[in-house]
Amino acid sequence: MRLTTLDRLSADGAAVARAPDGRVVFVEGAAPEEDVEVEVLEQRKRHLRARLVSVIRPGPDRVTPRCRHFGRCGGCRLQHVDADAQARLKTEAALQTVRRVGRQSGLGTTVEVEPTWRGPAYGTRSRVRWLWMPGEGLGYRQPSSRQGWVAAECPVLEPALQAALTELGDLASSAAPPAARRPRGGWEVQAVTDGTGVAVKAPFEVPPPFRARTLEVQDRAGTRAVRPEGFSQNHRAGNDALLETLERWLPQVERAVELFAGSGNFTRVLERKAATVVAVESDRGAVARARRILSPSTEVRQHAAESVDRVLEGAELVLVDPPRTGLSEILSRRLAQISAPIVYVSCDPGTFARDLQRLGAGNHRLVRLRAFDLYPQTAHLELMAAFSPDAGA
């Protein structure tokens, strides 16, 4: 089938076109506004999924991928699209989702939309999970597959992680597999860097410089603690942009509550904005790391975010940073009823838009929004949103 792609990308990074019968076609590997030949892989009532066979006429945003492994790897999906265009197209897709699912028609008018932040397109990833293939080495999974391939290089990694991949790849190729049963999906090797040192958690013995440990990363908010097996923002310049925006948006209050606080990354900003801070996190390791870097006056509680009714009492500000699944229905409806501003940091525009609709069912209204391109070469986009309990009232 020959198609002409439209001037946008889908939420998962595919180019969008129309089939002769009017159905939407999502084309993996194509770029916007180009003539392409595709092979249809899946047919549904309202849409088709296809893969690129050849480019007949390149679009204005098509570029040559920097990585020689592009297309073989299931990580990067957009190296064939110009980095500036990636940020613009991903933002447009996210805002469209917010308008449609979140029922927001006032973006840019009653809702202030700040310019999207984006940094360098390569050499920025400070945290990584490699797939270990005994007898072969370290690498990544193939697209939409559990099968792996060995990677000699990965240009999205920070230089320290690239150097670790080179050194540990040789070691991993000769290391014997553990006696324990192979986990579903294969063995993973997790690594994180503070820009110089690298800490690694692996199912085989690694040299002392790479032994798993807590690294202390310095940024605009001070110190944050990261470990290879724990979550942390993996774009260090992007994390600084998140911290700067958060500090600019947050008012001075007496009492603030943070849900899904993790290891205290954003809590450090809250400490500057509130006389009293309560940070709630369910993961034991993250709680330990948060207590290590936060002020002794900050109360760090280890329990589920849903168990916060009493914690929210008297809160003058609430910050939430949920996982990709977003807020539970119970929690979002509980938050909709409080009389305090809410700042929501999201790593998934789809679940954010759903939660936005639930928060709007109470007395909260979206007043500010900003996107952050923390995952260049992928379809992922981070959002930060501010809600007011009395906006529009």
mmCIF file of C-alpha atoms in Angstrom:
data_model
loop_
_atom_site.group_PDB
_atom_site.id
_atom_site.type_symbol
_atom_site.label_atom_id
_atom_site.label_comp_id
_atom_site.label_asym_id
_atom_site.label_seq_id
_atom_site.Cartn_x
_atom_site.Cartn_y
_atom_site.Cartn_z
ATOM 1 C CA MET A 1 0.000 0.000 0.000
ATOM 2 C CA ARG A 2 1.230 3.495 -0.825
ATOM 3 C CA LEU A 3 0.278 6.291 1.570
ATOM 4 C CA THR A 4 1.005 9.921 2.380
ATOM 5 C CA THR A 5 1.497 10.485 6.088
ATOM 6 C CA LEU A 6 -0.120 13.416 7.886
ATOM 7 C CA ASP A 7 1.640 16.212 9.774
ATOM 8 C CA ARG A 8 1.558 14.501 13.161
ATOM 9 C CA LEU A 9 2.604 11.489 15.216
ATOM 10 C CA SER A 10 0.418 9.198 17.286
ATOM 11 C CA ALA A 11 0.809 8.960 21.060
ATOM 12 C CA ASP A 12 3.095 5.923 20.614
ATOM 13 C CA GLY A 13 5.331 7.635 18.058
ATOM 14 C CA ALA A 14 3.961 6.147 14.836
ATOM 15 C CA ALA A 15 3.293 8.264 11.768
ATOM 16 C CA VAL A 16 -0.403 8.683 10.912
ATOM 17 C CA ALA A 17 -2.030 8.262 7.515
ATOM 18 C CA ARG A 18 -5.399 7.460 5.948
ATOM 19 C CA ALA A 19 -6.091 4.260 4.020
ATOM 20 C CA PRO A 20 -8.145 4.446 0.794
ATOM 21 C CA ASP A 21 -11.190 3.230 2.761
ATOM 22 C CA GLY A 22 -10.812 6.063 5.281
ATOM 23 C CA ARG A 23 -9.403 4.077 8.176
ATOM 24 C CA VAL A 24 -6.512 5.509 10.173
ATOM 25 C CA VAL A 25 -3.169 3.835 9.527
ATOM 26 C CA PHE A 26 -0.370 3.912 12.114
ATOM 27 C CA VAL A 27 2.969 3.442 10.352
ATOM 28 C CA GLU A 28 5.977 2.458 12.428
ATOM 29 C CA GLY A 29 9.215 3.931 11.044
ATOM 30 C CA ALA A 30 7.609 6.604 8.877
ATOM 31 C CA ALA A 31 7.892 10.361 9.484
ATOM 32 C CA PRO A 32 5.247 13.055 9.021
ATOM 33 C CA GLU A 33 4.364 14.426 5.585
ATOM 34 C CA GLU A 34 6.035 11.860 3.381
ATOM 35 C CA ASP A 35 5.038 9.391 0.686
ATOM 36 C CA VAL A 36 5.728 5.843 1.779
ATOM 37 C CA GLU A 37 5.156 2.240 0.822
ATOM 38 C CA VAL A 38 3.964 0.144 3.770
ATOM 39 C CA GLU A 39 3.088 -3.413 4.667
ATOM 40 C CA VAL A 40 -0.111 -3.828 6.679
ATOM 41 C CA LEU A 41 0.484 -5.949 9.790
ATOM 42 C CA GLU A 42 -2.836 -5.635 11.609
ATOM 43 C CA GLN A 43 -6.356 -4.721 10.561
ATOM 44 C CA ARG A 44 -9.043 -3.468 12.914
ATOM 45 C CA LYS A 45 -12.480 -2.028 12.326
ATOM 46 C CA ARG A 46 -11.321 1.564 12.652
ATOM 47 C CA HIS A 47 -7.580 1.451 12.104
ATOM 48 C CA LEU A 48 -4.650 -0.433 10.587
ATOM 49 C CA ARG A 49 -1.116 -0.922 11.813
ATOM 50 C CA ALA A 50 1.676 -1.089 9.278
ATOM 51 C CA ARG A 51 5.440 -1.068 8.957
ATOM 52 C CA LEU A 52 7.516 1.028 6.621
ATOM 53 C CA VAL A 53 8.796 -0.757 3.507
ATOM 54 C CA SER A 54 10.318 2.200 1.658
ATOM 55 C CA VAL A 55 10.300 5.997 1.577
ATOM 56 C CA ILE A 56 9.186 7.304 -1.792
ATOM 57 C CA ARG A 57 9.381 11.005 -0.863
ATOM 58 C CA PRO A 58 10.995 11.975 2.480
ATOM 59 C CA GLY A 59 9.182 14.378 4.767
ATOM 60 C CA PRO A 60 10.741 17.666 5.957
ATOM 61 C CA ASP A 61 11.477 16.254 9.432
ATOM 62 C CA ARG A 62 13.231 13.037 8.364
ATOM 63 C CA VAL A 63 16.905 12.737 9.381
ATOM 64 C CA THR A 64 19.516 9.993 9.328
ATOM 65 C CA PRO A 65 19.520 8.030 12.624
ATOM 66 C CA ARG A 66 22.751 8.406 14.551
ATOM 67 C CA CYS A 67 22.727 4.852 15.912
ATOM 68 C CA ARG A 68 23.704 2.085 13.529
ATOM 69 C CA HIS A 69 21.433 -0.269 15.491
ATOM 70 C CA PHE A 70 18.306 1.838 14.953
ATOM 71 C CA GLY A 71 15.352 -0.305 13.920
ATOM 72 C CA ARG A 72 16.822 -3.387 15.568
ATOM 73 C CA CYS A 73 16.440 -1.990 19.071
ATOM 74 C CA GLY A 74 13.153 -1.717 20.956
ATOM 75 C CA GLY A 75 14.296 1.392 22.827
ATOM 76 C CA CYS A 76 14.580 4.352 20.453
ATOM 77 C CA ARG A 77 11.741 4.675 17.937
ATOM 78 C CA LEU A 78 12.175 8.227 16.638
ATOM 79 C CA GLN A 79 15.810 8.677 15.642
ATOM 80 C CA HIS A 80 14.603 9.119 12.053
ATOM 81 C CA VAL A 81 12.748 12.321 13.068
ATOM 82 C CA ASP A 82 14.513 15.639 13.733
ATOM 83 C CA ALA A 83 14.891 16.245 17.488
ATOM 84 C CA ASP A 84 13.189 19.673 17.452
ATOM 85 C CA ALA A 85 10.321 18.187 15.474
ATOM 86 C CA GLN A 86 10.078 15.280 17.920
ATOM 87 C CA ALA A 87 9.465 17.652 20.835
ATOM 88 C CA ARG A 88 6.925 19.664 18.857
ATOM 89 C CA LEU A 89 5.034 16.647 17.526
ATOM 90 C CA LYS A 90 4.989 14.835 20.884
ATOM 91 C CA THR A 91 3.719 17.974 22.598
ATOM 92 C CA GLU A 92 0.972 18.406 20.018
ATOM 93 C CA ALA A 93 -0.088 14.776 20.492
ATOM 94 C CA ALA A 94 -0.128 15.187 24.287
ATOM 95 C CA LEU A 95 -2.137 18.409 24.163
ATOM 96 C CA GLN A 96 -4.641 16.800 21.826
ATOM 97 C CA THR A 97 -5.069 13.966 24.336
ATOM 98 C CA VAL A 98 -5.557 16.494 27.151
ATOM 99 C CA ARG A 99 -8.173 18.349 25.103
ATOM 100 C CA ARG A 100 -10.078 15.266 24.049
ATOM 101 C CA VAL A 101 -9.847 12.914 27.040
ATOM 102 C CA GLY A 102 -9.395 15.579 29.714
ATOM 103 C CA ARG A 103 -12.116 17.753 28.178
ATOM 104 C CA GLN A 104 -9.960 20.860 28.119
ATOM 105 C CA SER A 105 -10.889 23.374 25.442
ATOM 106 C CA GLY A 106 -9.063 26.296 27.060
ATOM 107 C CA LEU A 107 -5.435 25.292 26.494
ATOM 108 C CA GLY A 108 -3.552 28.461 25.631
ATOM 109 C CA THR A 109 -6.405 30.722 26.784
ATOM 110 C CA THR A 110 -7.808 29.988 30.252
ATOM 111 C CA VAL A 111 -4.985 27.456 30.772
ATOM 112 C CA GLU A 112 -1.439 28.763 30.448
ATOM 113 C CA VAL A 113 0.726 26.406 28.384
ATOM 114 C CA GLU A 114 4.439 27.054 28.850
ATOM 115 C CA PRO A 115 6.943 26.218 26.078
ATOM 116 C CA THR A 116 8.099 22.611 26.012
ATOM 117 C CA TRP A 117 11.510 21.990 27.558
ATOM 118 C CA ARG A 118 14.007 19.997 25.553
ATOM 119 C CA GLY A 119 17.732 19.462 25.931
ATOM 120 C CA PRO A 120 20.427 17.578 24.012
ATOM 121 C CA ALA A 121 19.067 14.757 21.867
ATOM 122 C CA TYR A 122 21.889 12.293 22.619
ATOM 123 C CA GLY A 123 24.243 11.395 25.457
ATOM 124 C CA THR A 124 21.748 12.203 28.213
ATOM 125 C CA ARG A 125 20.466 8.919 29.682
ATOM 126 C CA SER A 126 21.892 8.453 33.178
ATOM 127 C CA ARG A 127 19.997 5.276 34.101
ATOM 128 C CA VAL A 128 19.658 2.118 32.017
ATOM 129 C CA ARG A 129 18.541 -1.512 32.053
ATOM 130 C CA TRP A 130 20.518 -3.846 29.819
ATOM 131 C CA LEU A 131 19.510 -7.378 28.900
ATOM 132 C CA TRP A 132 22.176 -9.956 29.753
ATOM 133 C CA MET A 133 22.603 -12.813 27.311
ATOM 134 C CA PRO A 134 25.095 -15.352 28.785
ATOM 135 C CA GLY A 135 27.733 -16.314 26.246
ATOM 136 C CA GLU A 136 27.000 -13.211 24.177
ATOM 137 C CA GLY A 137 27.070 -10.036 26.257
ATOM 138 C CA LEU A 138 24.835 -7.077 27.118
ATOM 139 C CA GLY A 139 22.231 -5.463 24.928
ATOM 140 C CA TYR A 140 18.582 -4.611 24.526
ATOM 141 C CA ARG A 141 15.360 -6.248 23.422
ATOM 142 C CA GLN A 142 14.162 -6.203 19.856
ATOM 143 C CA PRO A 143 11.029 -4.166 19.066
ATOM 144 C CA SER A 144 7.878 -5.760 20.548
ATOM 145 C CA SER A 145 9.828 -8.845 21.548
ATOM 146 C CA ARG A 146 11.515 -10.530 24.502
ATOM 147 C CA GLN A 147 14.401 -11.536 22.249
ATOM 148 C CA GLY A 148 17.628 -9.650 22.760
ATOM 149 C CA TRP A 149 20.596 -8.533 20.735
ATOM 150 C CA VAL A 150 24.100 -7.469 21.780
ATOM 151 C CA ALA A 151 24.801 -3.727 21.719
ATOM 152 C CA ALA A 152 28.322 -2.434 21.249
ATOM 153 C CA GLU A 153 27.242 1.190 21.484
ATOM 154 C CA CYS A 154 24.249 3.267 22.534
ATOM 155 C CA PRO A 155 24.472 7.003 21.685
ATOM 156 C CA VAL A 156 21.630 8.028 24.003
ATOM 157 C CA LEU A 157 23.679 6.998 27.067
ATOM 158 C CA GLU A 158 25.794 9.412 29.074
ATOM 159 C CA PRO A 159 29.488 8.835 28.296
ATOM 160 C CA ALA A 160 30.119 7.130 31.660
ATOM 161 C CA LEU A 161 27.389 4.567 30.955
ATOM 162 C CA GLN A 162 28.668 3.989 27.424
ATOM 163 C CA ALA A 163 32.114 3.259 28.862
ATOM 164 C CA ALA A 164 30.531 0.851 31.370
ATOM 165 C CA LEU A 165 28.652 -0.914 28.574
ATOM 166 C CA THR A 166 31.925 -1.445 26.703
ATOM 167 C CA GLU A 167 33.776 -2.792 29.753
ATOM 168 C CA LEU A 168 30.989 -4.899 31.218
ATOM 169 C CA GLY A 169 29.930 -6.241 27.826
ATOM 170 C CA ASP A 170 33.163 -8.200 27.528
ATOM 171 C CA LEU A 171 32.799 -9.501 31.097
ATOM 172 C CA ALA A 172 29.145 -10.444 30.579
ATOM 173 C CA SER A 173 29.928 -12.498 27.487
ATOM 174 C CA SER A 174 32.083 -14.907 29.508
ATOM 175 C CA ALA A 175 30.190 -14.865 32.836
ATOM 176 C CA ALA A 176 28.362 -18.065 33.780
ATOM 177 C CA PRO A 177 24.592 -17.861 34.238
ATOM 178 C CA PRO A 178 23.276 -18.182 37.812
ATOM 179 C CA ALA A 179 22.111 -21.540 39.088
ATOM 180 C CA ALA A 180 18.692 -20.041 39.747
ATOM 181 C CA ARG A 181 16.004 -20.399 37.115
ATOM 182 C CA ARG A 182 16.151 -17.825 34.349
ATOM 183 C CA PRO A 183 13.613 -15.073 35.142
ATOM 184 C CA ARG A 184 10.782 -14.401 32.737
ATOM 185 C CA GLY A 185 12.020 -11.946 30.150
ATOM 186 C CA GLY A 186 15.674 -12.704 30.867
ATOM 187 C CA TRP A 187 18.317 -11.405 33.246
ATOM 188 C CA GLU A 188 18.626 -7.655 33.597
ATOM 189 C CA VAL A 189 21.635 -5.525 34.450
ATOM 190 C CA GLN A 190 20.742 -2.151 35.953
ATOM 191 C CA ALA A 191 23.125 0.804 35.998
ATOM 192 C CA VAL A 192 23.080 4.468 37.018
ATOM 193 C CA THR A 193 25.639 7.267 36.841
ATOM 194 C CA ASP A 194 26.189 10.568 38.605
ATOM 195 C CA GLY A 195 28.134 11.791 35.573
ATOM 196 C CA THR A 196 31.456 10.228 36.567
ATOM 197 C CA GLY A 197 31.032 7.052 38.614
ATOM 198 C CA VAL A 198 28.744 4.178 37.649
ATOM 199 C CA ALA A 199 26.907 1.812 40.015
ATOM 200 C CA VAL A 200 25.707 -1.524 38.627
ATOM 201 C CA LYS A 201 23.405 -4.259 39.880
ATOM 202 C CA ALA A 202 24.015 -7.478 37.933
ATOM 203 C CA PRO A 203 23.383 -11.227 38.343
ATOM 204 C CA PHE A 204 27.121 -11.813 37.804
ATOM 205 C CA GLU A 205 30.226 -10.514 39.595
ATOM 206 C CA VAL A 206 31.277 -7.006 38.535
ATOM 207 C CA PRO A 207 34.555 -5.179 39.308
ATOM 208 C CA PRO A 208 34.653 -3.070 42.519
ATOM 209 C CA PRO A 209 34.243 0.320 40.774
ATOM 210 C CA PHE A 210 30.834 -0.851 39.514
ATOM 211 C CA ARG A 211 29.528 -2.495 42.700
ATOM 212 C CA ALA A 212 25.901 -1.561 43.471
ATOM 213 C CA ARG A 213 25.806 1.391 45.857
ATOM 214 C CA THR A 214 24.027 4.673 46.427
ATOM 215 C CA LEU A 215 25.363 7.577 44.353
ATOM 216 C CA GLU A 216 24.784 11.158 45.397
ATOM 217 C CA VAL A 217 23.935 13.375 42.420
ATOM 218 C CA GLN A 218 24.329 17.148 42.707
ATOM 219 C CA ASP A 219 21.730 19.356 41.001
ATOM 220 C CA ARG A 220 19.977 22.709 41.395
ATOM 221 C CA ALA A 221 18.072 21.461 44.474
ATOM 222 C CA GLY A 222 21.149 20.096 46.242
ATOM 223 C CA THR A 223 21.792 16.371 46.589
ATOM 224 C CA ARG A 224 19.655 13.428 45.517
ATOM 225 C CA ALA A 225 20.418 9.774 46.126
ATOM 226 C CA VAL A 226 20.176 7.223 43.308
ATOM 227 C CA ARG A 227 20.742 3.488 43.081
ATOM 228 C CA PRO A 228 20.847 1.245 39.993
ATOM 229 C CA GLU A 229 17.735 -0.706 41.033
ATOM 230 C CA GLY A 230 15.718 2.350 42.121
ATOM 231 C CA PHE A 231 13.748 4.851 40.045
ATOM 232 C CA SER A 232 15.300 8.219 39.292
ATOM 233 C CA GLN A 233 14.854 10.750 36.514
ATOM 234 C CA ASN A 234 17.325 9.650 33.871
ATOM 235 C CA HIS A 235 17.838 12.993 32.092
ATOM 236 C CA ARG A 236 19.885 15.094 34.525
ATOM 237 C CA ALA A 237 19.453 18.392 32.671
ATOM 238 C CA GLY A 238 15.755 17.604 32.289
ATOM 239 C CA ASN A 239 15.438 16.942 36.000
ATOM 240 C CA ASP A 240 16.943 20.373 36.660
ATOM 241 C CA ALA A 241 14.277 21.851 34.370
ATOM 242 C CA LEU A 242 11.555 20.047 36.333
ATOM 243 C CA LEU A 243 12.981 21.367 39.608
ATOM 244 C CA GLU A 244 13.236 24.924 38.260
ATOM 245 C CA THR A 245 9.643 24.884 37.003
ATOM 246 C CA LEU A 246 8.349 23.387 40.227
ATOM 247 C CA GLU A 247 10.144 25.996 42.324
ATOM 248 C CA ARG A 248 8.728 28.767 40.145
ATOM 249 C CA TRP A 249 5.168 27.444 40.335
ATOM 250 C CA LEU A 250 4.875 26.552 44.006
ATOM 251 C CA PRO A 251 3.559 29.149 46.488
ATOM 252 C CA GLN A 252 4.878 29.614 49.994
ATOM 253 C CA VAL A 253 2.656 27.688 52.438
ATOM 254 C CA GLU A 254 2.662 26.406 55.994
ATOM 255 C CA ARG A 255 1.951 22.715 55.282
ATOM 256 C CA ALA A 256 2.594 20.685 52.110
ATOM 257 C CA VAL A 257 2.002 17.021 51.326
ATOM 258 C CA GLU A 258 3.714 14.988 48.595
ATOM 259 C CA LEU A 259 2.330 11.667 47.367
ATOM 260 C CA PHE A 260 4.509 9.159 45.469
ATOM 261 C CA ALA A 261 7.522 11.035 46.835
ATOM 262 C CA GLY A 262 10.075 8.444 45.706
ATOM 263 C CA SER A 263 13.540 9.133 47.074
ATOM 264 C CA GLY A 264 12.844 12.834 47.681
ATOM 265 C CA ASN A 265 13.751 14.427 44.360
ATOM 266 C CA PHE A 266 10.876 16.945 44.369
ATOM 267 C CA THR A 267 10.547 16.972 48.159
ATOM 268 C CA ARG A 268 13.730 19.038 48.328
ATOM 269 C CA VAL A 269 11.894 21.878 46.548
ATOM 270 C CA LEU A 270 8.872 21.506 48.821
ATOM 271 C CA GLU A 271 11.160 21.958 51.823
ATOM 272 C CA ARG A 272 11.963 25.469 50.550
ATOM 273 C CA LYS A 273 8.298 26.295 50.043
ATOM 274 C CA ALA A 274 6.627 24.950 53.188
ATOM 275 C CA ALA A 275 7.261 25.192 56.896
ATOM 276 C CA THR A 276 6.054 21.598 57.330
ATOM 277 C CA VAL A 277 6.370 18.813 54.735
ATOM 278 C CA VAL A 278 4.942 15.288 54.782
ATOM 279 C CA ALA A 279 6.267 12.957 52.058
ATOM 280 C CA VAL A 280 4.432 9.681 51.394
ATOM 281 C CA GLU A 281 6.070 6.750 49.548
ATOM 282 C CA SER A 282 5.345 3.015 49.576
ATOM 283 C CA ASP A 283 8.744 1.670 48.473
ATOM 284 C CA ARG A 284 11.027 0.889 51.414
ATOM 285 C CA GLY A 285 14.281 1.507 49.552
ATOM 286 C CA ALA A 286 13.085 4.870 48.227
ATOM 287 C CA VAL A 287 11.977 5.879 51.719
ATOM 288 C CA ALA A 288 15.445 5.047 53.090
ATOM 289 C CA ARG A 289 17.126 7.134 50.383
ATOM 290 C CA ALA A 290 14.713 10.033 50.989
ATOM 291 C CA ARG A 291 15.447 10.057 54.714
ATOM 292 C CA ARG A 292 19.139 10.115 53.897
ATOM 293 C CA ILE A 293 19.000 13.402 51.974
ATOM 294 C CA LEU A 294 15.959 15.268 53.340
ATOM 295 C CA SER A 295 15.798 17.564 56.321
ATOM 296 C CA PRO A 296 15.132 15.826 59.665
ATOM 297 C CA SER A 297 12.092 18.091 60.007
ATOM 298 C CA THR A 298 10.465 16.528 56.927
ATOM 299 C CA GLU A 299 8.193 13.645 57.854
ATOM 300 C CA VAL A 300 8.677 10.713 55.469
ATOM 301 C CA ARG A 301 5.922 8.109 55.752
ATOM 302 C CA GLN A 302 6.048 4.652 54.206
ATOM 303 C CA HIS A 303 2.593 3.587 53.105
ATOM 304 C CA ALA A 304 0.323 3.586 50.067
ATOM 305 C CA ALA A 305 -0.815 6.929 48.694
ATOM 306 C CA GLU A 306 -4.441 5.845 49.007
ATOM 307 C CA SER A 307 -4.132 5.778 52.820
ATOM 308 C CA VAL A 308 -3.756 9.526 53.190
ATOM 309 C CA ASP A 309 -7.072 10.910 54.415
ATOM 310 C CA ARG A 310 -5.613 12.151 57.683
ATOM 311 C CA VAL A 311 -2.357 13.226 56.042
ATOM 312 C CA LEU A 312 -4.259 15.525 53.675
ATOM 313 C CA GLU A 313 -6.098 17.286 56.485
ATOM 314 C CA GLY A 314 -4.841 20.843 56.715
ATOM 315 C CA ALA A 315 -2.655 20.596 53.617
ATOM 316 C CA GLU A 316 -2.269 23.937 51.832
ATOM 317 C CA LEU A 317 -0.465 22.371 48.873
ATOM 318 C CA VAL A 318 -0.344 18.834 47.429
ATOM 319 C CA LEU A 319 2.237 17.483 44.984
ATOM 320 C CA VAL A 320 1.656 14.152 43.238
ATOM 321 C CA ASP A 321 4.053 12.240 40.962
ATOM 322 C CA PRO A 322 2.334 8.890 40.297
ATOM 323 C CA PRO A 323 3.659 5.998 38.179
ATOM 324 C CA ARG A 324 2.698 5.613 34.526
ATOM 325 C CA THR A 325 -0.669 4.101 35.538
ATOM 326 C CA GLY A 326 -1.670 7.422 37.095
ATOM 327 C CA LEU A 327 -3.877 7.937 40.123
ATOM 328 C CA SER A 328 -6.343 5.337 41.311
ATOM 329 C CA GLU A 329 -9.972 6.361 40.997
ATOM 330 C CA ILE A 330 -10.301 6.454 44.790
ATOM 331 C CA LEU A 331 -7.298 8.757 45.210
ATOM 332 C CA SER A 332 -8.151 11.098 42.330
ATOM 333 C CA ARG A 333 -11.674 11.608 43.621
ATOM 334 C CA ARG A 334 -10.337 12.181 47.135
ATOM 335 C CA LEU A 335 -7.923 14.813 45.837
ATOM 336 C CA ALA A 336 -10.723 16.484 43.884
ATOM 337 C CA GLN A 337 -12.452 17.317 47.170
ATOM 338 C CA ILE A 338 -9.591 18.998 49.033
ATOM 339 C CA SER A 339 -9.388 22.799 49.174
ATOM 340 C CA ALA A 340 -5.702 23.126 48.271
ATOM 341 C CA PRO A 341 -3.752 23.694 45.049
ATOM 342 C CA ILE A 342 -2.407 20.526 43.408
ATOM 343 C CA VAL A 343 0.679 20.114 41.250
ATOM 344 C CA TYR A 344 0.692 16.908 39.212
ATOM 345 C CA VAL A 345 3.818 15.515 37.516
ATOM 346 C CA SER A 346 2.946 12.865 34.928
ATOM 347 C CA CYS A 347 4.967 10.508 32.751
ATOM 348 C CA ASP A 348 1.941 9.474 30.665
ATOM 349 C CA PRO A 349 -0.338 12.045 28.966
ATOM 350 C CA GLY A 350 -3.096 9.437 28.553
ATOM 351 C CA THR A 351 -3.499 8.590 32.231
ATOM 352 C CA PHE A 352 -2.956 12.251 33.138
ATOM 353 C CA ALA A 353 -5.862 13.276 30.893
ATOM 354 C CA ARG A 354 -8.060 10.637 32.525
ATOM 355 C CA ASP A 355 -7.126 11.889 36.010
ATOM 356 C CA LEU A 356 -7.664 15.470 34.871
ATOM 357 C CA GLN A 357 -11.267 14.611 34.085
ATOM 358 C CA ARG A 358 -11.719 13.128 37.573
ATOM 359 C CA LEU A 359 -10.121 16.111 39.306
ATOM 360 C CA GLY A 360 -12.364 18.403 37.298
ATOM 361 C CA ALA A 361 -15.380 16.559 38.678
ATOM 362 C CA GLY A 362 -14.553 18.248 41.994
ATOM 363 C CA ASN A 363 -13.759 21.928 42.390
ATOM 364 C CA HIS A 364 -10.283 21.862 40.825
ATOM 365 C CA ARG A 365 -9.440 23.425 37.485
ATOM 366 C CA LEU A 366 -6.321 23.123 35.383
ATOM 367 C CA VAL A 367 -4.532 26.486 35.238
ATOM 368 C CA ARG A 368 -0.980 25.732 34.023
ATOM 369 C CA LEU A 369 0.714 23.068 31.931
ATOM 370 C CA ARG A 370 4.206 22.361 30.656
ATOM 371 C CA ALA A 371 5.728 19.457 28.725
ATOM 372 C CA PHE A 372 9.277 18.143 29.154
ATOM 373 C CA ASP A 373 11.019 16.037 26.509
ATOM 374 C CA LEU A 374 13.059 13.932 28.941
ATOM 375 C CA TYR A 375 13.163 10.897 26.643
ATOM 376 C CA PRO A 376 14.404 12.090 23.234
ATOM 377 C CA GLN A 377 14.267 9.490 20.452
ATOM 378 C CA THR A 378 11.222 7.876 22.123
ATOM 379 C CA ALA A 379 7.503 8.667 22.163
ATOM 380 C CA HIS A 380 7.527 9.405 25.919
ATOM 381 C CA LEU A 381 6.813 12.878 27.259
ATOM 382 C CA GLU A 382 6.623 14.249 30.805
ATOM 383 C CA LEU A 383 3.961 16.769 31.870
ATOM 384 C CA MET A 384 3.711 19.117 34.847
ATOM 385 C CA ALA A 385 0.313 20.606 35.643
ATOM 386 C CA ALA A 386 -0.976 23.060 38.246
ATOM 387 C CA PHE A 387 -4.558 22.910 39.541
ATOM 388 C CA SER A 388 -6.385 25.578 41.506
ATOM 389 C CA PRO A 389 -9.346 24.714 43.749
ATOM 390 C CA ASP A 390 -11.133 27.950 42.906
ATOM 391 C CA ALA A 391 -10.144 28.729 39.318
ATOM 392 C CA GLY A 392 -13.188 29.617 37.281
ATOM 393 C CA ALA A 393 -15.400 29.661 40.377
#
